[in-house]
Structure formats: C-alpha cells, structure tokens
XYZ file of C-alpha atoms in Angstrom:
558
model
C -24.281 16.056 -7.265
C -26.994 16.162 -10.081
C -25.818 16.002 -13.752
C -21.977 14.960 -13.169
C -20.799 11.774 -13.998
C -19.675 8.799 -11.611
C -16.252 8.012 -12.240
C -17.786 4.413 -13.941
C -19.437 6.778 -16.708
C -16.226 9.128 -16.755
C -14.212 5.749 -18.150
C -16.908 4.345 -19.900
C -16.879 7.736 -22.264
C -13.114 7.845 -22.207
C -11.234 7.026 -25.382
C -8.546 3.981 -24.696
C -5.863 3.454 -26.936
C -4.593 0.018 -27.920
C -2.245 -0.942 -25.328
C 0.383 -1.795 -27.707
C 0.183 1.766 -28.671
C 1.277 2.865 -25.352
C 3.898 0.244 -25.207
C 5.373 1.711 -27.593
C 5.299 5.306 -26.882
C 6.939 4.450 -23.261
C 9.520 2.998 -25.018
C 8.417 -0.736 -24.183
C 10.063 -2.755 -26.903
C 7.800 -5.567 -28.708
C 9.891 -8.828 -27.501
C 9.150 -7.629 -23.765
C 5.374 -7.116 -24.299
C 2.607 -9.575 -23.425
C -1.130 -8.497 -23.746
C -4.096 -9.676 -21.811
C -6.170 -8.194 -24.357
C -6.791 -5.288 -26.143
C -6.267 -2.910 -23.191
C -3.719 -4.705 -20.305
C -0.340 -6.076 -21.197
C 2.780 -7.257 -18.525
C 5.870 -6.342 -19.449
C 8.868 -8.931 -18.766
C 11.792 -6.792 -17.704
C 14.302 -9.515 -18.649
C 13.309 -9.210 -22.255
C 12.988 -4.963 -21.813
C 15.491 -2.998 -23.733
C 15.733 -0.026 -21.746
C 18.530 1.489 -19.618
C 19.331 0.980 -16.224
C 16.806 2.443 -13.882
C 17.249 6.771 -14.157
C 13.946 8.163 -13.288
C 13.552 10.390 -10.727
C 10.435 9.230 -7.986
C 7.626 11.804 -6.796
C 5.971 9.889 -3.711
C 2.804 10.832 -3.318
C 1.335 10.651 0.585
C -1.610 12.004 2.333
C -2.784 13.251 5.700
C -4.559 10.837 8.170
C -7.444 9.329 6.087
C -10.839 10.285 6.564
C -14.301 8.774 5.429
C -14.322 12.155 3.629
C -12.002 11.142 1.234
C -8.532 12.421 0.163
C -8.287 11.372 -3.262
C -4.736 10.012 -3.210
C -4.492 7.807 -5.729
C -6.597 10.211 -7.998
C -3.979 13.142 -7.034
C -0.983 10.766 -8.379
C -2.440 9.991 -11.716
C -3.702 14.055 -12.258
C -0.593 14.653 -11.262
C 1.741 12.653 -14.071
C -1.583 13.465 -16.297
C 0.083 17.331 -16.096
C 3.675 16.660 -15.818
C 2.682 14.775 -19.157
C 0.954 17.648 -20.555
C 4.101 19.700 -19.464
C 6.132 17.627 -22.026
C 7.736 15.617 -19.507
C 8.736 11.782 -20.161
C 6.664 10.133 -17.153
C 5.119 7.037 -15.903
C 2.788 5.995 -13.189
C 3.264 3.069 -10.847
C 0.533 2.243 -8.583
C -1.118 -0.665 -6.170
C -3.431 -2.873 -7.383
C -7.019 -2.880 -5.621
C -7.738 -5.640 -3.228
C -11.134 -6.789 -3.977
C -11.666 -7.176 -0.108
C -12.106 -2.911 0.184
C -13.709 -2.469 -3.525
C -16.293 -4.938 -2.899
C -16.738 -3.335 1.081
C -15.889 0.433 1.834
C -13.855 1.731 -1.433
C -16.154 0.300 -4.252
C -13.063 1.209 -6.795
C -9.352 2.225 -6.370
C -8.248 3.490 -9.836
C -8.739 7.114 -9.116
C -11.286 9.598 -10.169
C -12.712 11.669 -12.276
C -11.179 12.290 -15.321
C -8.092 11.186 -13.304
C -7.914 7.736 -13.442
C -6.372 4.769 -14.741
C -8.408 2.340 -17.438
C -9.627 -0.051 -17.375
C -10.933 1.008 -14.419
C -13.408 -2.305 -14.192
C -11.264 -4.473 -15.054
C -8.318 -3.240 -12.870
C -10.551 -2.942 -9.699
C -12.123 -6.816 -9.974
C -10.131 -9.268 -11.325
C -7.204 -7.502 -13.608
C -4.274 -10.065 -14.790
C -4.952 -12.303 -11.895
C -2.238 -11.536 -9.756
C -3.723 -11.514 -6.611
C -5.335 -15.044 -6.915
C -1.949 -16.080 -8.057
C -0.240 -14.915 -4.780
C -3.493 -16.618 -2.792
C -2.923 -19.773 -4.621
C 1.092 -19.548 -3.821
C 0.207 -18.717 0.004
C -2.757 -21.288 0.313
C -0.049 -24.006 -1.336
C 2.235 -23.583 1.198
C -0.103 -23.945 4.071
C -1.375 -27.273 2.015
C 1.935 -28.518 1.966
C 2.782 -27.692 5.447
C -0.225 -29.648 6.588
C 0.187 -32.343 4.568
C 4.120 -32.656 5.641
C 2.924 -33.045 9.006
C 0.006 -35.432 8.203
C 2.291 -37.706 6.353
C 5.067 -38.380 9.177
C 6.262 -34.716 9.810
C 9.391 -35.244 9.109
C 10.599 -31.317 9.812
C 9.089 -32.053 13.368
C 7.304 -28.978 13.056
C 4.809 -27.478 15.973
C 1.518 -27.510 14.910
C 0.990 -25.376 18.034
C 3.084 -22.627 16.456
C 2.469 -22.028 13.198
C 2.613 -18.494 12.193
C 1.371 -18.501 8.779
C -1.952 -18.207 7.629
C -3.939 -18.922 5.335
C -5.449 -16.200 2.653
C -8.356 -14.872 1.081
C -8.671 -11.724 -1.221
C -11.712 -10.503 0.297
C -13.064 -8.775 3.529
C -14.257 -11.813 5.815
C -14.650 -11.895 9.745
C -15.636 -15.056 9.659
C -12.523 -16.674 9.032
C -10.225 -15.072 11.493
C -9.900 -17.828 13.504
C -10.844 -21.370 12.426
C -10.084 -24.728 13.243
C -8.721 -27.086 10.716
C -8.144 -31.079 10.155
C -11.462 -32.219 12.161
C -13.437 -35.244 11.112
C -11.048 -38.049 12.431
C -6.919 -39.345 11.348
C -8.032 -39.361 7.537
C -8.885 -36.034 7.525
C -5.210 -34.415 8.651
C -4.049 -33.123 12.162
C -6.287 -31.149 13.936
C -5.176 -27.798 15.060
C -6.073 -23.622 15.235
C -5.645 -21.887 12.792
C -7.111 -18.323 10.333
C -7.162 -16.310 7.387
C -5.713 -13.575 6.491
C -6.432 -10.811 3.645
C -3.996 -11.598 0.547
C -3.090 -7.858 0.776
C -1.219 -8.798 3.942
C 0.321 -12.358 3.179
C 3.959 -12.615 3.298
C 4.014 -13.680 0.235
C 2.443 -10.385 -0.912
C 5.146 -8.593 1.112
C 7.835 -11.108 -0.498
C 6.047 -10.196 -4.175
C 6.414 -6.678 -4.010
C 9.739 -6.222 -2.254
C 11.589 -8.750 -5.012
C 13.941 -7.458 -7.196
C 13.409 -10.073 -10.017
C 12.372 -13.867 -10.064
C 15.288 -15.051 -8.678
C 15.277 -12.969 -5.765
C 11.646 -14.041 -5.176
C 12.754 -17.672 -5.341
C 14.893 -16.791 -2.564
C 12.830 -14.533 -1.001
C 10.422 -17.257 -0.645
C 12.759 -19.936 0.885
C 13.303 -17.526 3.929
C 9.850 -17.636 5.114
C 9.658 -18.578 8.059
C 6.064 -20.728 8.856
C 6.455 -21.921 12.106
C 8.865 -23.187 14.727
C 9.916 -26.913 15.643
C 8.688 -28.778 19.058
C 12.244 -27.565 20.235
C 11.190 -24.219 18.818
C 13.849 -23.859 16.333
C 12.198 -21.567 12.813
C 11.155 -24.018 10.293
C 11.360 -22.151 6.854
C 9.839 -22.516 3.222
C 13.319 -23.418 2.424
C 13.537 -26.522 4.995
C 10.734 -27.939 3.443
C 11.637 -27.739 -0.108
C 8.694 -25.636 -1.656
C 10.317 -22.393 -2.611
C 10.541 -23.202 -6.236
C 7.189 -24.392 -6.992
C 5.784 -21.237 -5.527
C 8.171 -19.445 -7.158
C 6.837 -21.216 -10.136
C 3.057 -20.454 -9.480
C 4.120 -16.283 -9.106
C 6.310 -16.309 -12.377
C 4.234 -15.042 -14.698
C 2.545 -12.933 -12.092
C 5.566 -10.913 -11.494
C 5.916 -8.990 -14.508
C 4.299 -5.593 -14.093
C 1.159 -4.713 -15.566
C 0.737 -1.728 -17.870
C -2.266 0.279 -18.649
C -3.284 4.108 -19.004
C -4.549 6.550 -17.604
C -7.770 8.636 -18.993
C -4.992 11.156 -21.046
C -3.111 8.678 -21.847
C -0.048 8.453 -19.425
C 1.273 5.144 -19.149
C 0.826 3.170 -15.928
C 2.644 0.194 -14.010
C -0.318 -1.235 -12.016
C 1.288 -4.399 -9.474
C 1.294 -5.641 -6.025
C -0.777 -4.179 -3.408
C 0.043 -4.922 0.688
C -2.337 -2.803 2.952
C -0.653 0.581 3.949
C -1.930 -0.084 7.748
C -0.875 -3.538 8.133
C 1.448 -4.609 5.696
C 4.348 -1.746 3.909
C 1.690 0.089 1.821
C 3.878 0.067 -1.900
C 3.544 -0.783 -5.408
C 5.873 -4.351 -6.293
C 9.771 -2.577 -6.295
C 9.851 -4.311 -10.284
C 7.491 -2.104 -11.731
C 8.648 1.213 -9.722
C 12.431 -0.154 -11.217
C 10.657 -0.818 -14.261
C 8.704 2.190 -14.586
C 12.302 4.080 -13.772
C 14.083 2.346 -16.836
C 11.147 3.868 -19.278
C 10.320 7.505 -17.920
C 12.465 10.418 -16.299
C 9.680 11.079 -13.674
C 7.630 8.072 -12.052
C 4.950 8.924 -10.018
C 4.555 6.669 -7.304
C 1.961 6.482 -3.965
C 2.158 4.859 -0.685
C -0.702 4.051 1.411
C -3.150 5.934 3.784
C -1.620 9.165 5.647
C 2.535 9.533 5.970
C 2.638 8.108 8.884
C 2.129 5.043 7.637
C 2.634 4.197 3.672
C 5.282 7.283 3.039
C 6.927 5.639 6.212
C 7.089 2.766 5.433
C 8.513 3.356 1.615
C 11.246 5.350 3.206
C 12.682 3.052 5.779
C 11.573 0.117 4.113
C 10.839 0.106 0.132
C 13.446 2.475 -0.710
C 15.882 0.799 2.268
C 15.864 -2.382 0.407
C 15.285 -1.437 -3.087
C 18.208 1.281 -2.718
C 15.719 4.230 -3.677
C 15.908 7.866 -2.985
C 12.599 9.540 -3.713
C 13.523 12.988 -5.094
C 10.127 14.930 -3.972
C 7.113 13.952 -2.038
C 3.874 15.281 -2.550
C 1.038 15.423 0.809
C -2.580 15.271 -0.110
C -4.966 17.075 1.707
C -8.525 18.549 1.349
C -10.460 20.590 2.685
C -13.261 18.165 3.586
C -10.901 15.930 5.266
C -9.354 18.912 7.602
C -12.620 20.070 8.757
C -13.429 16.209 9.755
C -10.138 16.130 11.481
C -11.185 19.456 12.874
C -14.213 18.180 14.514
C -16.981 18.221 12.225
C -19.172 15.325 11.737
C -19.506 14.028 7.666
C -22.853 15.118 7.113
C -21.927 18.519 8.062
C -18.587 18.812 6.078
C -20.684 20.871 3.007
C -21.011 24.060 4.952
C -17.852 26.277 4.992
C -15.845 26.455 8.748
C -12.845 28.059 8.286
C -12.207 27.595 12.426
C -12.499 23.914 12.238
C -10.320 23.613 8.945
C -8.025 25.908 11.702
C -8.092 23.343 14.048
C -8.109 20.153 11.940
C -4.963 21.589 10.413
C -2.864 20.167 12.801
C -2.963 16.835 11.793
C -1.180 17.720 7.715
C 1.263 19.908 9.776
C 2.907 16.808 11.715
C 2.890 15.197 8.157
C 4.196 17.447 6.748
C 7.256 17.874 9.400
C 7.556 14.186 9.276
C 8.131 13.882 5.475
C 10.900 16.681 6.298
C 12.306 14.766 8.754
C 13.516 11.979 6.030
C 15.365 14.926 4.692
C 12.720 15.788 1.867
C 10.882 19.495 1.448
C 7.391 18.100 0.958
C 4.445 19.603 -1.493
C 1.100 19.876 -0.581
C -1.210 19.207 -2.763
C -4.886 20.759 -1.923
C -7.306 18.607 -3.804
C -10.378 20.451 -4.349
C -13.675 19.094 -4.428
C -16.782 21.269 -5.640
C -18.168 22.389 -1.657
C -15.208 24.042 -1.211
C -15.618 27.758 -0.938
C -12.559 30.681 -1.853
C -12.637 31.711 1.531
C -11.430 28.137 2.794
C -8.951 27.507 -0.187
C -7.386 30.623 0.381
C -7.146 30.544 4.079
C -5.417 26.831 3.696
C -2.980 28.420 0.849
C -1.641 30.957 3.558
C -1.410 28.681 6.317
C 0.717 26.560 3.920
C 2.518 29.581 2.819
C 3.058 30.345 6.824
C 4.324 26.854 7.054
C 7.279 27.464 4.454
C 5.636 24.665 2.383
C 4.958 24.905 -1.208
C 0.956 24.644 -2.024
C -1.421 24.244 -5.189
C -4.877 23.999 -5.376
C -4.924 21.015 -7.689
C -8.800 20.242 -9.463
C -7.825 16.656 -11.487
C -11.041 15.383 -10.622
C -13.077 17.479 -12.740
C -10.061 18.585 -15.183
C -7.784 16.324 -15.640
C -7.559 13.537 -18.506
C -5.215 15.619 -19.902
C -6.678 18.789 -18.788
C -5.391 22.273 -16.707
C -6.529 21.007 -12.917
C -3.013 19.785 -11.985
C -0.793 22.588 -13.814
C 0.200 24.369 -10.920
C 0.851 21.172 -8.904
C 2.758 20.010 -11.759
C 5.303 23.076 -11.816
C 5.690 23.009 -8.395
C 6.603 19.206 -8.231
C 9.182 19.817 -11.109
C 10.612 22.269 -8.735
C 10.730 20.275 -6.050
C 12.417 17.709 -8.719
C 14.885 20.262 -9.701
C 16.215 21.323 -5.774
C 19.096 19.049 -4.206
C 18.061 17.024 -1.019
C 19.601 14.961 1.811
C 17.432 11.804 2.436
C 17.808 9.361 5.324
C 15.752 7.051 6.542
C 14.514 7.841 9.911
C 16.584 5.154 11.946
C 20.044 3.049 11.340
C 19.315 -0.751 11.024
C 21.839 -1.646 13.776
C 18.962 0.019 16.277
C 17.839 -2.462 18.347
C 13.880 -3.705 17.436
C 12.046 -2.212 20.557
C 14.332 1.158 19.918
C 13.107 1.365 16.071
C 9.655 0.840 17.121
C 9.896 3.625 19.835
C 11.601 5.808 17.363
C 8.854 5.605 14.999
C 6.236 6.023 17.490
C 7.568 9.083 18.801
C 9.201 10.817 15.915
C 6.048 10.030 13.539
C 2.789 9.675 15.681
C 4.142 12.174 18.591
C 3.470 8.840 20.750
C 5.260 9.756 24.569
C 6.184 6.177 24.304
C 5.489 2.013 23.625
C 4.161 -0.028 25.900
C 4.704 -3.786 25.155
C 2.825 -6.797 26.243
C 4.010 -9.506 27.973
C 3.659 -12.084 24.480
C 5.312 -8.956 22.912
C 8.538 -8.695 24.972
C 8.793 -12.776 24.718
C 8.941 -12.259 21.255
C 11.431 -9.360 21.277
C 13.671 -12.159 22.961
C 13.095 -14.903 20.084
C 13.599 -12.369 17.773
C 16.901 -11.178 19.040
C 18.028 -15.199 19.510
C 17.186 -15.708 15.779
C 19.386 -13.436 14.442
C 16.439 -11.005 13.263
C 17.240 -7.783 14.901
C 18.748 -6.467 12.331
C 15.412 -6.138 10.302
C 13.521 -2.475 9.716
C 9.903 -2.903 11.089
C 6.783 -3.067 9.390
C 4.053 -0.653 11.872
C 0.797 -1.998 11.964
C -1.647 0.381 13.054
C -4.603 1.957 12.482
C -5.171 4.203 9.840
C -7.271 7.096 11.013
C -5.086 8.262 13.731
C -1.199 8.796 14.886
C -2.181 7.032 17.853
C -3.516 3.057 18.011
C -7.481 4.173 18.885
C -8.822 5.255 15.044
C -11.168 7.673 17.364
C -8.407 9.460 18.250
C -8.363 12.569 15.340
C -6.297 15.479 14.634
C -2.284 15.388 16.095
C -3.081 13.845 19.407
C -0.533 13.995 22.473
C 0.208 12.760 25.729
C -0.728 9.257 24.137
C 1.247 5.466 24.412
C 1.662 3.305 21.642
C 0.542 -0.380 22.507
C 2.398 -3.148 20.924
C 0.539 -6.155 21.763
C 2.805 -9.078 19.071
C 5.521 -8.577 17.044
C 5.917 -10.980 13.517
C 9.398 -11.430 11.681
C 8.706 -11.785 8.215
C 12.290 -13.025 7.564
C 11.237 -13.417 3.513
C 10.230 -10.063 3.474
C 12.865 -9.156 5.695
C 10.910 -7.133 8.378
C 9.397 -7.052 11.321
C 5.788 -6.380 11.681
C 4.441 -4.748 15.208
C 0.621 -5.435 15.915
C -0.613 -2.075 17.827
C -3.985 -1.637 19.356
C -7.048 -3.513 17.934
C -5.539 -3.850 13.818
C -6.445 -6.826 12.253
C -5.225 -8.860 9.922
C -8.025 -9.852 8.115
C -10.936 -6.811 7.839
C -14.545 -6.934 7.937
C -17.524 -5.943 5.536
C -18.906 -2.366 6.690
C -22.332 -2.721 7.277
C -23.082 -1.120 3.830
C -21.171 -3.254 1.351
C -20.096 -1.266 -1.667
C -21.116 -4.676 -3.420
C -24.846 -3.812 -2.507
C -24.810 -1.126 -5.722
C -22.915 -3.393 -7.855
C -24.507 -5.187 -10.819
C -23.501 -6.066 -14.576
C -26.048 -5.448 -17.500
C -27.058 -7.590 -19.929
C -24.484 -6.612 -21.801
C -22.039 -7.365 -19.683
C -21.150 -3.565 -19.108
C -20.364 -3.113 -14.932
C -22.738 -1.015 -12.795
C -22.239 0.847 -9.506
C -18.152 0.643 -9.741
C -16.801 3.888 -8.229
C-alpha cells in the first residue's frame, strides 16, 4: 500500500534500548549476561539468579498456512507487546529464522509491523551464529564418520545405511542427493549420500529439546547414524564424538535475548521446521524465559496441526510443560483462500467464501480442545478487511463457544492499543483451570500413534504405509524404540499429505512412505506424501530484492 512503511523501515525508525538495559529490567542478573554487541546478549542459565521455572505459557498456533499470510509470529510478539502494556511481567520466546526461507519465500521472520522483534536484520541473517554452529556440529560428525570408515572402520559400520545427513542452512535442491568419496582410495570411500536443511538436523532437534549442556552431551551420544553390516545401530556414542560436538554447541546453547519494538524482552533460539522437524523454540530459553516472567509467550510452527501438535505431545511431553492457554491465528485473507479464492482476488470482500473457508480454523480449533485446552482466536486484521467480514467471523466464533478479538498489532502495536482486547482475553484464558493431556499414551504402539494423529488431527480415514515403511516399523520395534512420541512430517498447507488439498478435507488416507528414529531427540519422524527434507528456492527468491547500501544499512528485508 502507498505511504506505509515496510516492516525494514518500521525497525529502522524504532528506538532500541541497550540490551543490558533490558537485562536488567527482566530480572537477568549481570554475572549471567554476555553481549554480542550493543543490541544481542545470551544469557547462561547456570550463572542466572532467578527462581525455578513459574511462568505460565500462552502457545500461540495458527490455521493451515496460506501464501496470504497469517502473521503468527507477529500475533505472539503484539500479543506480550499488550499483556506488557497491561502491567503484566512477560517474556517472549521465539524460533530463530532459517536463512534457507528468509533468503527464498519469507524474506524475514521477526514479525511485523510495529510488532516485531529487533534487530530484525540482524536476527533474520546471521544473529549469534547458532545455526552455523549446529551445521558445523552436524557436518563434524558426518566428517568423522567418513573418516572412521576410511581409516580401517573399526565400528564396521554400513556405508550402505547411513541415515544421517549432511547440512546446509539454506534452501538447495541441488544437494538432495549426492555422491561422496569419488576420485580414487585417497580420496575416502565412495558411497550415496545428501543434504539436509540445518532446520531439520538431528542435531537441531537434539539442540532444542536439551534441558542444559549436559543433557545435550548425552543427547548427542544417542544419535543414532547408521547401522553395522550385521545391521546393529551404530551411535554418536560408539564412536566417541559426543563431547567434542557437545563442545562446538556450548556456547551456542545459551539463549539469546533481544526486544521487541515496545520493548518486551525476547528469548530468540533454536528453530526445527514446524512441517518436518517439531516446530519449537530450544526448551532452555522457554525454561529460561519461565524463571524471569509470569507469562511467556511462546509459538509453534505453521497451522495446529502441526507445530501446536507437536509442542503438546512432544515439547511439553519431554520438557514436562503444561501450556496454560493457546491462542489460534487466523485472518480473514487466509479464510477466504482456504475458501476458494485465488490470491489476487483475496482484496475484494466475500463473506460466502470466508463461510466456507471457515472450516479449516474450526477443526483447529476442536483439535487444540482436544489436548484439554479452551483455545483463543485471535483475528489478525490486515487493512482490506471490511466490518462486514470482521463481524461476520466474530459471530461465527461467538457460535463456536470460542473466545474472539480482532487484534490490529501490525499497524498498532510497539506498545500500542491493537492487541488490548486479545490481551484481556488471553489473561482470562490464563486465569480459568484446565485439564491437559497429550493426545496419545507413549506405551501406544508407533503405527497406532501415527494413526491416532492422522485421524484425530487431520480427519485422515486412515494410514497407509509402504512397504520400506512397515520394514522399518519392524526395526524400530526390535531396537527398543517404540516407546518414542512421533515427529509428523507433512505438508504444511493441508490436513491431508497433497498441499492442494485446502479447507478440512475428508474421506482422505494419510501416506507414510519412511519412518526415522531420532533416538537423540527421542522421536520418531514419519515421512508423508512428497515432504522433503531439504526445500527448494521458489522461483522468485526473496534474495532477488535484497541489497545492503553503502552504508552498510540492509535493503529489501521484510
């Protein structure tokens, strides 16, 4: 729209505060403070002098995502931006952007508006290096496997089933299937191999599912790489590695902190894909966050089906978390989409298709109520939408039995009125006792917790699994790894595996075509459909508008 400002000129204008001045109105005590600057610091909970962990979480989900746009992450930090404002004690912990998406579809992930976390520039490229320190720690292993087997192999380890991967923090196509150790004996043992994105390493998983450094240690020792000729798991343990990765990740462990545009403190650390990796900030800085604030605002990635999901059966499984309300983005733009109407179109009001796109936040919303939560929804506005369509979504909410706000953080937040109504509602939410469960008991077998998920959450009929798939069910079960939650990963756009697929589909089947025990992690990731591991460039890279002045100022971040 002419005359408003991209969210790179929003931050640019905003006023930052030293970071040691936030520190130190969260609470953050000097000996646990390091700064990367004038504006980033980590914080090293060992040295933190702060309570044990007493905040109460707000999870903040979304309907099925849409090239629309849903505005998640900029709904979490308007949101803690008013319960700030409200005079309540609160802190923000977040995902870090993979550079992969900012570079290709996203071009940012730090919010919007006057709703977002700063530096935004800094946070969306490089930040405190954490992600190259968990590529380095995943592409160390894989040097040392290789090497163990080049030098005498020892471990007797498979080169034929190695099922780790190499990583790369950025969207490339290219690399999903390579072949390694050609150009004759001095050059290593030839075999197949590929690259994943960093967002959806292990090691990532491992990173942000830790509970401190020595639990990552150990954490890392139970990956399991590959499997011996006689197809017995070879772990990182069995080769004697887990402490010098453990070594490269120690510094990248401690949680970041920054602010937001008003000032709110933030946790920014860890980042796994939502759609094929568990979707959650690193459990340390949601602990962390919960040993400074009263309210921590959290996020999970993509739609409910996936991220919220995924934090409730897995995050909050392992990090023994409860969140006490959940909030369910949703616009108006991405209903009518979901309703049928193509994206160039979504600027003229439809009040039937928002009708029949509506479907899709109403099995959200009964699936975050199936964990035993009462879910908000949070309507966040953008400027095309009309009264008639606000109000019509409002009532159908209202119909529902859900609690609804309007909520307008991109254009007034920063400290500003857009997310007051939100806000109250959330504290009520805050305030009312619930029951949560995870959807499924641990002592389900595998192929039952996948079919639970895929017909209590998508509304799947049922799972079909390949032939490589049920083979792997059996090694799975032999290894002692059934007792694991699983790790969905599927495509984001749709409850079913086919991302054409919009709205709440039925009368579908789930497709499991490989299952991978992440025994670090401590999960069990199911391959649906066509997912992939390691995304491509769109054919209109966000990096196309990106430049730097001569200044050094960044241009065309969004």
């Amino acid at each position: 729209m002419t005359g408003v400002p991209s969210d790179l000129e929003i931050a640019r204008a905003a006023r930052i505060r030293p970071i040691e001045d936030i520190a130190a109105a969260a609470g953050v005590n000097a000996a646990a403070l390091e700064q990367y600057g004038r504006y980033k610091a980590k914080i090293d909970p060992a040295r933190l002098d702060a309570p044990p962990p007493h905040g109460k979480l707000v999870l903040v989900s979304a309907m099925s995502p849409t090239p629309a746009g849903e505005g998640k992450s900029t709904t979490t930090v308007g949101l803690a931006d008013s319960l700030a404002r409200a005079g309540h004690n609160v802190m923000i912990a977040l995902r870090e952007p993979s550079l992969g998406p900012v570079l290709g579809m996203k071009g940012g992930a730090t919010g919007g508006g006057y709703s977002q976390v700063l530096p935004m520039d800094e946070i969306n490229l490089h930040f405190t290096g954490d992600f190259h320190a968990i590529t380095s720690a995943n592409n160390a292993l894989m040097a040392l496997v290789d090497n163990h087997i080049y030098q005498g192999n020892a471990l007797n380890i498979d080169p034929r089933r190695m099922t780790f991967k190499r990583v790369l923090d950025m969207n490339d196509r290219a690399l999903r299937e390579v072949v390694i150790g050609l150009g004759g004996p001095a050059q290593g043992v030839p075999r197949q191999d590929g690259f994943d994105i960093t967002v959806a390493s292990e090691i990532m998983a491992v990173f942000c599912l830790a509970t401190d450094l020595a639990d990552l240690r150990e954490r890392l020792g139970r990956i399991t790489f590959g499997y011996t000729y006689e197809r017995v798991p070879v772990t990182v343990a069995d080769l004697g590695v887990q402490g010098a990765l453990a070594l490269l990740l120690k510094e990248a462990v401690k949680p970041n902190l920054v602010q937001t545009i008003a000032g709110t403190p933030a946790l920014v650390h860890g980042g796994p894909f939502a759609n094929i990796a568990h979707g959650c900030n690193s459990l340390v800085a949601t602990q962390t966050a919960r040993r400074l604030a009263d309210i921590v605002v959290t996020e999970a990635g993509f739609g409910a089906d996936l991220g919220a999901e995924k934090f409730m059966d897995i995050k909050a499984r392992i990090g023994g978390l409860a969140p006490s309300a959940v909030v369910v983005v949703a616009t108006v733009r991405a209903l009518k989409m979901q309703g049928g109407v193509a994206k160039d179109q979504l600027t003229r009001p439809d009040v039937a298709a928002l009708e029949a796109g509506v479907e899709n936040l109403r099995r959200h919303v009964h699936n975050v109520e199936k964990f035993g939560v009462t879910p908000v929804v949070a309507i966040n506005r953008f400027a095309t939408d009309t009264a008639e369509e606000l109000d019509w979504l409002l009532a159908w909410c209202a119909a529902e039995g859900v609690a609804a706000a309007v909520a307008d953080v991109w254009g007034r937040g920063g400290g500003g009125d857009g997310g007051d109504e939100l806000a109250a509602l959330v504290v009520r939410a805050l305030e009312a006792p619930n029951k949560f469960r995870h959807l499924y008991p641990l002592e389900l077998s595998v192929e039952d917790k996948i079919r639970t998920i895929a017909q209590e959450i998508y509304g799947a009929d049922g799972v079909d699994f390949s032939v490589p798939a049920l083979k792997r069910l059996a090694d799975i079960e032999r290894n002692g790894w059934g007792g694991f939650p699983v790790c969905m990963a599927k495509t984001q756009y749709s409850f079913t595996d086919d991302a054409a697929r919009l709205g709440a589909p039925k009368g579908f089947t789930i497709h499991v075509r490989d299952l991978l025990p992440k025994t670090g992690a401590g999960f069990i990731v199911a391959l649906t459909g066509a997912v992939m591991t390691m995304p491509g460039l769109p054919a209109v890279p966000a990096a196309l508008r990106m430049d730097v002045d001569p200044d050094g100022n960044p241009v065309g971040l969004t």
